[in-house]
Short mmCIF file of C-alpha atoms in Angstrom, two decimals:
data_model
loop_
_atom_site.label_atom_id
_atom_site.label_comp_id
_atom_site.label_asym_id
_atom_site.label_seq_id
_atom_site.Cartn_x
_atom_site.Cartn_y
_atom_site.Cartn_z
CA UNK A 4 155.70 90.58 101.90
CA UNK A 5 155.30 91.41 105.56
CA UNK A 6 154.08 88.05 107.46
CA UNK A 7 151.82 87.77 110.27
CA UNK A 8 152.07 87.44 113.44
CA UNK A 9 150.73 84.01 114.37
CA UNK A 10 153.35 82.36 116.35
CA UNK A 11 151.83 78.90 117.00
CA UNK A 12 149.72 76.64 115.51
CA UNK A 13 148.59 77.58 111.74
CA UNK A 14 150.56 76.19 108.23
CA UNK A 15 152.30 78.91 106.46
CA UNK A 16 153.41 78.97 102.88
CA UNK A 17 155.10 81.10 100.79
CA UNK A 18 155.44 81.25 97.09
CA UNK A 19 157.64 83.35 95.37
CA UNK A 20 158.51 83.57 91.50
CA UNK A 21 157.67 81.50 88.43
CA UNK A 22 158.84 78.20 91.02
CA UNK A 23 156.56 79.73 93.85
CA UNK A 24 153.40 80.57 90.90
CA UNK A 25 153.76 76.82 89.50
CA UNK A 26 153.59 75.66 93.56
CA UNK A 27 150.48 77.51 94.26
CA UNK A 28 148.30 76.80 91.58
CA UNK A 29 145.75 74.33 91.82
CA UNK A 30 142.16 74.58 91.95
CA UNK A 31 143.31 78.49 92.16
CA UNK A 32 145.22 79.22 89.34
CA UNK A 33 146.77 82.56 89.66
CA UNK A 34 148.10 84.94 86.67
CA UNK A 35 150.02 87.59 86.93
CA UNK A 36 151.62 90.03 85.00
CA UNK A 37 155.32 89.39 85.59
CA UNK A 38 155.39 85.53 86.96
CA UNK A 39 159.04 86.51 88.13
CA UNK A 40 157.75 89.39 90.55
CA UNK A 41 154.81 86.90 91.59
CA UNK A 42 154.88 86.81 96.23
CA UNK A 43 152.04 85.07 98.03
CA UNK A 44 151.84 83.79 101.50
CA UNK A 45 149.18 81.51 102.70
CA UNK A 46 148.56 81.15 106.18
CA UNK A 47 146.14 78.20 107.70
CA UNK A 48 144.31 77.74 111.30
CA UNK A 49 142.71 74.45 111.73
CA UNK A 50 140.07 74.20 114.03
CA UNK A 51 137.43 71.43 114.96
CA UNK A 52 134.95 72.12 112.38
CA UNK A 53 136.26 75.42 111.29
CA UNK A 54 139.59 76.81 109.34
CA UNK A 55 141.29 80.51 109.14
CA UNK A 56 142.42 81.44 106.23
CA UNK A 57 144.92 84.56 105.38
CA UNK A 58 146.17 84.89 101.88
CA UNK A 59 148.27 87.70 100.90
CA UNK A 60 148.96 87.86 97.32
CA UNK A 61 150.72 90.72 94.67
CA UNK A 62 148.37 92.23 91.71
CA UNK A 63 147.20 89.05 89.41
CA UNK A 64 144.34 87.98 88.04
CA UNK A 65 142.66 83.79 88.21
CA UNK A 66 140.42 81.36 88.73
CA UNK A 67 139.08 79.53 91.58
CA UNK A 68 137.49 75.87 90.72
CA UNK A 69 134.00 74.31 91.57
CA UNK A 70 135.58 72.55 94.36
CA UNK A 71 135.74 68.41 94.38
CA UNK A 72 132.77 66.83 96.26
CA UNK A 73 134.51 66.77 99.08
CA UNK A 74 134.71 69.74 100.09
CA UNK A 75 131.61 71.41 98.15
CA UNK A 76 130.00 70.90 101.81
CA UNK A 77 131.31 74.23 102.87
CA UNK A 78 130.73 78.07 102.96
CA UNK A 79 133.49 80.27 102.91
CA UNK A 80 133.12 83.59 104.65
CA UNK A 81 135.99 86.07 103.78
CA UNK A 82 136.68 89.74 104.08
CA UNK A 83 139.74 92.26 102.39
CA UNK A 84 141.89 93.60 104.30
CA UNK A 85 144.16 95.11 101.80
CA UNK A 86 143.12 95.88 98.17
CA UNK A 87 140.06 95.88 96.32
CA UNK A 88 139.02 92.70 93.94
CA UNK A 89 136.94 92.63 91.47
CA UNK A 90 134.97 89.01 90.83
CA UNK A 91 132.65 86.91 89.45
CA UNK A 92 130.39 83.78 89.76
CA UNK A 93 128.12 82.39 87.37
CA UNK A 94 126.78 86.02 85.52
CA UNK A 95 126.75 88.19 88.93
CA UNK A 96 130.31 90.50 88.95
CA UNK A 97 130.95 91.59 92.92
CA UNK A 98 133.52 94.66 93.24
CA UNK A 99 134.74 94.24 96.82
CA UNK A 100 135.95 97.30 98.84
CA UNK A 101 138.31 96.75 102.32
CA UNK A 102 136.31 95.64 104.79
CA UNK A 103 133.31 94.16 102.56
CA UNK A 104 132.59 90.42 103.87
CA UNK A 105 131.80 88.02 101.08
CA UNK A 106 130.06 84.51 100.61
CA UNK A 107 130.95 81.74 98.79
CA UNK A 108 130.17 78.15 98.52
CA UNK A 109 132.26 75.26 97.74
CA UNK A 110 130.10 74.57 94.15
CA UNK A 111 131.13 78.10 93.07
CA UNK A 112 133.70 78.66 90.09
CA UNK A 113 135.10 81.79 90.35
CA UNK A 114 136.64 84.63 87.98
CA UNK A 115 138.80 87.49 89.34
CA UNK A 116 140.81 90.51 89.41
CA UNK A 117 143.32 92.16 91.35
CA UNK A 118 144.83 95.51 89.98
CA UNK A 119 146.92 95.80 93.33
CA UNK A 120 148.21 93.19 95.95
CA UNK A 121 145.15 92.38 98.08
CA UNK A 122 145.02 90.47 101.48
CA UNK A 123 141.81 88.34 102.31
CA UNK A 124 141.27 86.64 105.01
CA UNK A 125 138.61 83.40 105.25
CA UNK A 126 136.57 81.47 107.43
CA UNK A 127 135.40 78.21 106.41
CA UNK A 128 132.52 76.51 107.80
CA UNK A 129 131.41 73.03 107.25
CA UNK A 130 126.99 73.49 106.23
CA UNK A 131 126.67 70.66 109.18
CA UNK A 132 127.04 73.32 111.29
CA UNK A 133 124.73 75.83 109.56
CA UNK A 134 121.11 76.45 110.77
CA UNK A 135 119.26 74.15 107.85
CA UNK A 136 117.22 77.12 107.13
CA UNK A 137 119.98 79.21 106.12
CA UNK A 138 120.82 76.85 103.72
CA UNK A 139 117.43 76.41 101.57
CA UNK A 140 117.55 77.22 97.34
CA UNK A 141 117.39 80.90 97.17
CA UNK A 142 117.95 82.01 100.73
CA UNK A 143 121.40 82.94 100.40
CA UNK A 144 123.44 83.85 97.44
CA UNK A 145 127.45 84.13 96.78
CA UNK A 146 128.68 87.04 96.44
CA UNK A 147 129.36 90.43 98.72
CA UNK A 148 127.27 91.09 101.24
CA UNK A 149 125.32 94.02 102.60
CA UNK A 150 127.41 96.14 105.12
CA UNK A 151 125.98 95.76 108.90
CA UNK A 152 127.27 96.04 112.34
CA UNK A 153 127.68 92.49 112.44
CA UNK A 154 129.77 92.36 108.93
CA UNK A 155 131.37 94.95 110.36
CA UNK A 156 132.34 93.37 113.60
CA UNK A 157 132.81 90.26 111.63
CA UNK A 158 135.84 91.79 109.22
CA UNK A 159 137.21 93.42 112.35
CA UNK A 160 137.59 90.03 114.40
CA UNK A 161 139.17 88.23 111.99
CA UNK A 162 141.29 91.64 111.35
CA UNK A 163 142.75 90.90 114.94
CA UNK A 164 142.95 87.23 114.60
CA UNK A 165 145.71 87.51 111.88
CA UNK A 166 147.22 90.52 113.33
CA UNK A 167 147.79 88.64 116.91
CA UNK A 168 150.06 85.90 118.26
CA UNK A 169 147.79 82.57 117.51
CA UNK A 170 149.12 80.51 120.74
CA UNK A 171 145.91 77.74 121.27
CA UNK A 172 145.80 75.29 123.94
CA UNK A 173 143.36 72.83 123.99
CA UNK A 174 140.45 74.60 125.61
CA UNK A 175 141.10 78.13 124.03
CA UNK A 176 141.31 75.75 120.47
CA UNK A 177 137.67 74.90 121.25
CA UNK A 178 136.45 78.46 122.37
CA UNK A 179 137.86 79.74 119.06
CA UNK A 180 135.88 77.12 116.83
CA UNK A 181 132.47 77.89 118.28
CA UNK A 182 133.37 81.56 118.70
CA UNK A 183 133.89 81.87 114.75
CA UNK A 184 130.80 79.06 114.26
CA UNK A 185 128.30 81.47 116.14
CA UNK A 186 129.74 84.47 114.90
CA UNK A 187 130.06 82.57 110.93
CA UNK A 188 126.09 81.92 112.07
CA UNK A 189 125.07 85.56 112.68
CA UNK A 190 126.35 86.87 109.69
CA UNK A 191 124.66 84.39 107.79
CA UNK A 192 121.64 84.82 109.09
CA UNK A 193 121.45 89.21 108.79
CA UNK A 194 122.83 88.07 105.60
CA UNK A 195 119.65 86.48 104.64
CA UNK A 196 117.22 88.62 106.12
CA UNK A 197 119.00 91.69 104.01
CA UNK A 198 118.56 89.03 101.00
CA UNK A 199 114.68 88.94 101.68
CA UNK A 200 114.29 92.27 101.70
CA UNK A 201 115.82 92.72 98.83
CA UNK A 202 113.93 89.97 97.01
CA UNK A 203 111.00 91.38 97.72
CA UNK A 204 111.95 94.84 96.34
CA UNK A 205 113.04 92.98 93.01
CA UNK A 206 109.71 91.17 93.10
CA UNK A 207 107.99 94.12 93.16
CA UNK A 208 109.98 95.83 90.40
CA UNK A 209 109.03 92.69 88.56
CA UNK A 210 105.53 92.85 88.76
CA UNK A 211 105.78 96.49 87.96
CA UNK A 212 107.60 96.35 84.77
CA UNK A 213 104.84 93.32 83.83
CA UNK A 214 102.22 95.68 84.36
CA UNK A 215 103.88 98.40 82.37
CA UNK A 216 104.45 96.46 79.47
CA UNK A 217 101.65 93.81 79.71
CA UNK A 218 100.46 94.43 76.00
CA UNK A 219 103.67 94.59 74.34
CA UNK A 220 104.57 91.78 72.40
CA UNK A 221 107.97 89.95 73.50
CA UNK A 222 107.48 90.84 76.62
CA UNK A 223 108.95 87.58 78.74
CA UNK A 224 111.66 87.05 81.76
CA UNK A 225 115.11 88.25 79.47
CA UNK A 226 113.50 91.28 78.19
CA UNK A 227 112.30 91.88 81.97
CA UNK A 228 115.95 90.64 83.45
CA UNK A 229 117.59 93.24 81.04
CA UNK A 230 115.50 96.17 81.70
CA UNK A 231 116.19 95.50 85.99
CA UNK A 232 119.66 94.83 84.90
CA UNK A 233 119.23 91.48 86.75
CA UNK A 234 120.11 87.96 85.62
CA UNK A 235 117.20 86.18 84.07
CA UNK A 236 118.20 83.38 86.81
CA UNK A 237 117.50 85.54 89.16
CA UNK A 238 114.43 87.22 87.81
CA UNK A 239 113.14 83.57 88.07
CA UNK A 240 114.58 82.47 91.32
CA UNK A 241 112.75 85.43 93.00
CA UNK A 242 109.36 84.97 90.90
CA UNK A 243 109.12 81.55 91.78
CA UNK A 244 108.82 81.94 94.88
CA UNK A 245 105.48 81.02 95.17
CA UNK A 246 105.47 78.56 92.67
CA UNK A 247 103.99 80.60 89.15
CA UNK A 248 107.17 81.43 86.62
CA UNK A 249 107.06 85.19 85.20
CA UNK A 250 105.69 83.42 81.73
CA UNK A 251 102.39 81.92 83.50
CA UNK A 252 101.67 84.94 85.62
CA UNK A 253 101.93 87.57 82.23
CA UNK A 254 99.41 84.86 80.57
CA UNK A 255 97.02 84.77 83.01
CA UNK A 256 97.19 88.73 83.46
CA UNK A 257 96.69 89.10 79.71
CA UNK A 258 93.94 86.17 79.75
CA UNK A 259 91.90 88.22 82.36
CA UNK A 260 91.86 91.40 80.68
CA UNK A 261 90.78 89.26 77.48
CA UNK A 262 87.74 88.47 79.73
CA UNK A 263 87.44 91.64 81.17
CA UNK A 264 86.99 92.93 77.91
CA UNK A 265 84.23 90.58 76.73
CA UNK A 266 82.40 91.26 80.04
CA UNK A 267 82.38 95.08 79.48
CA UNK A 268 81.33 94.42 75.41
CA UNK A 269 80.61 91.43 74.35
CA UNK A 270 80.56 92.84 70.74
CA UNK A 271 83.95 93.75 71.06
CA UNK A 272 86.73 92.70 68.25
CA UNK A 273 86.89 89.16 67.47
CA UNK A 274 89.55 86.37 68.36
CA UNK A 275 92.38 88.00 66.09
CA UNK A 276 91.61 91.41 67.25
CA UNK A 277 91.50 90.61 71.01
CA UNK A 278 95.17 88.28 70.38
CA UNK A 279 96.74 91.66 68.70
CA UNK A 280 95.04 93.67 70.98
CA UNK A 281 96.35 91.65 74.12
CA UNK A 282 99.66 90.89 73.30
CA UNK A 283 99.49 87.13 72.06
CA UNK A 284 101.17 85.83 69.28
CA UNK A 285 97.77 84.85 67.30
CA UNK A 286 94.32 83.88 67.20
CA UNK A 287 95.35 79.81 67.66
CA UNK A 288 97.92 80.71 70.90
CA UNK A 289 94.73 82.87 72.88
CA UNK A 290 91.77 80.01 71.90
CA UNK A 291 93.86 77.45 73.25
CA UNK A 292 94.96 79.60 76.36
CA UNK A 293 91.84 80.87 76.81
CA UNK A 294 89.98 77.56 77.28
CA UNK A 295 93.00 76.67 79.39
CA UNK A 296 92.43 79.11 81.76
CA UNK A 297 88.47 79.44 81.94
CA UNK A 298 87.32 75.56 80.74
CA UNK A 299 85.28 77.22 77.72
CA UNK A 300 85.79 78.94 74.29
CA UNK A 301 85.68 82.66 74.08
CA UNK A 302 82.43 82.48 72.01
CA UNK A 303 81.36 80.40 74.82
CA UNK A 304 82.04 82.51 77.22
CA UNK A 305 80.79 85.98 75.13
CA UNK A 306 77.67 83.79 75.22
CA UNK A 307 77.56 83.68 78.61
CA UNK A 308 77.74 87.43 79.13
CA UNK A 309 75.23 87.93 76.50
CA UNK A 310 72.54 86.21 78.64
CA UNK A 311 73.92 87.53 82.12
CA UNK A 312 74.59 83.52 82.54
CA UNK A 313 77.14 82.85 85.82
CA UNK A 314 80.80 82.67 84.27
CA UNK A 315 82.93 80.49 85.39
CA UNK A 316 85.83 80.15 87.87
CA UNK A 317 89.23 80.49 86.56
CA UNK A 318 90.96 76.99 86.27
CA UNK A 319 94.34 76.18 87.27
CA UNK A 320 96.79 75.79 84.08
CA UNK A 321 99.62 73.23 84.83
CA UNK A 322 102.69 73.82 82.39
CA UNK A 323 101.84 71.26 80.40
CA UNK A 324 98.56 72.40 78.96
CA UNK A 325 99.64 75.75 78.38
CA UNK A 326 103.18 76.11 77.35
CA UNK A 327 105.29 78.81 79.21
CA UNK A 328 107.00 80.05 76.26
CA UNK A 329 103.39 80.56 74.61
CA UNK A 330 103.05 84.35 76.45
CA UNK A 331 103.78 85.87 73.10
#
């Protein structure tokens, strides 16, 4: 394997064979096809808060650990140079082209794949020095992120970094941490705008496919999470948003055509008929969800409509009076 060019300053390893393969592995356990033909080279830049990473490695396949507590306090920023790789965390799979940056975070456990020898090359930053922002639930996810002139300019920096002479006195050493920490920054932060957008595009898609299907019995967050070809983690994580699962908000929608019916005919179908008719898995799941959401019974309320009495307000439904499973 070709090394490179840093002169001064970083570790480098190199592993070679079935000695070099049992040497390596760790919390990354590598597998390769032929153990005997197994070459990797790992070279390391510590900084004051941040580290450079290059790893070139022949065609395998792995794991990468949750890391220990320690270190879980870290994001790791990384970009191929050489190869393409194939990976996976939690039930997302990321195909990664040259170029492509990636996130990851220390609590990730990784699968992946490399048909050919790849070459990646990492920053890691410590989340003290992350805007705290950036680093709220559902902000930012692991996993490859969308292609900008600043991912772009990103890949290409630390392109040069490996492919130049690394010779760091003590002030340069400090220009290079905060260099990568504000550039490390940047990304992150187009990197979670891109995120939004795309949340909101999913959202949308959500509420769509709820709208769609709103009569259809079994309709709930895996049926919608297959048919967007999402996770069902997701399809909550972007819901939620606001603070009403996918379950409460397809109750509610179905409860308020229930009442929309009664206020266009009161003499429409009874209980049974309206629960078939609206999607609810029978005449005992709509009475109680009914009352949940308006304070009254539907006869109550068919009453009310009957003698042009005011109806009344909607009530708020906290989980525990109306299941979220209960949507039918």
């Amino acid at each position: 394997m070709r090394g490179d060019r840093f002169e001064a300053g970083p570790e480098r390893l190199q592993f070679v064979g079935r000695d070099g393969l049992r040497r390596i592995n760790g919390t990354t356990r590598f597998t390769p096809q032929d153990p005997d033909a197994f070459q990797a080279e790992h070279r390391r830049l510590e900084l004051t808060d941040c580290s450079f990473e290059s790893l070139r490695v022949s065609a395998c396949s792995g794991t990468i650990d949750a890391q220990p507590s320690t270190q879980r306090e870290q994001l790791h920023l990384g970009t191929l140079v050489a190869g393409r790789s194939a990976w996976r965390t939690g039930k997302r799979t990321h195909d990664q082209q040259r170029g492509a940056v990636h996130l990851l975070r220390g609590t990730d456990a990784v699968e992946f794949d490399w048909a050919q020898p790849v070459h990646l090359l990492t920053v890691r930053i410590p989340v003290s020095a992350v805007p705290a922002h950036l680093l709220a639930d559902g902000v930012l996810r692991s996993g490859v992120l969308a292609r900008t002139p600043l991912t772009n300019g990103f890949s290409g920096f630390l392109h040069q970094l490996a492919a130049g002479p690394v010779v760091l006195d003590t002030v340069e050493h400090g220009h290079l941490d905060r260099a990568l920490r504000a550039l490390a920054n940047g990304v992150l932060a187009v990197a979670a705008a891109e995120s939004q957008v795309a949340d909101d595009d999913l959202r949308y898609a959500i509420h769509d496919y709820i709208e769609r299907h709103l009569l259809e019995p079994g309709l709930d967050p895996t049926r919608i999470a297959s048919a967007l070809r999402v996770s069902v983690r997701w399809v909550h994580q972007v819901f939620n948003h606001d603070g009403e699962s996918v379950a409460r908000f397809i109750r509610h929608r179905r409860l308020d055509l229930v009442a929309e019916a009664l206020q266009a005919d009161p003499r429409s179908s009874g209980v049974s008929g309206l629960s078939r008719q609206f999607g609810f898995g029978g005449r005992d799941q709509l009475t109680r969800a009914f009352r949940s959401r308006y304070g009254m019974t539907i006869s109550e309320y068919r009453d009310r409509v009957r003698d042009s009495a005011p109806l009344p307000d909607r009530l708020p439904a906290p989980d525990e009076r109306v299941q979220d499973r209960a949507i039918g």
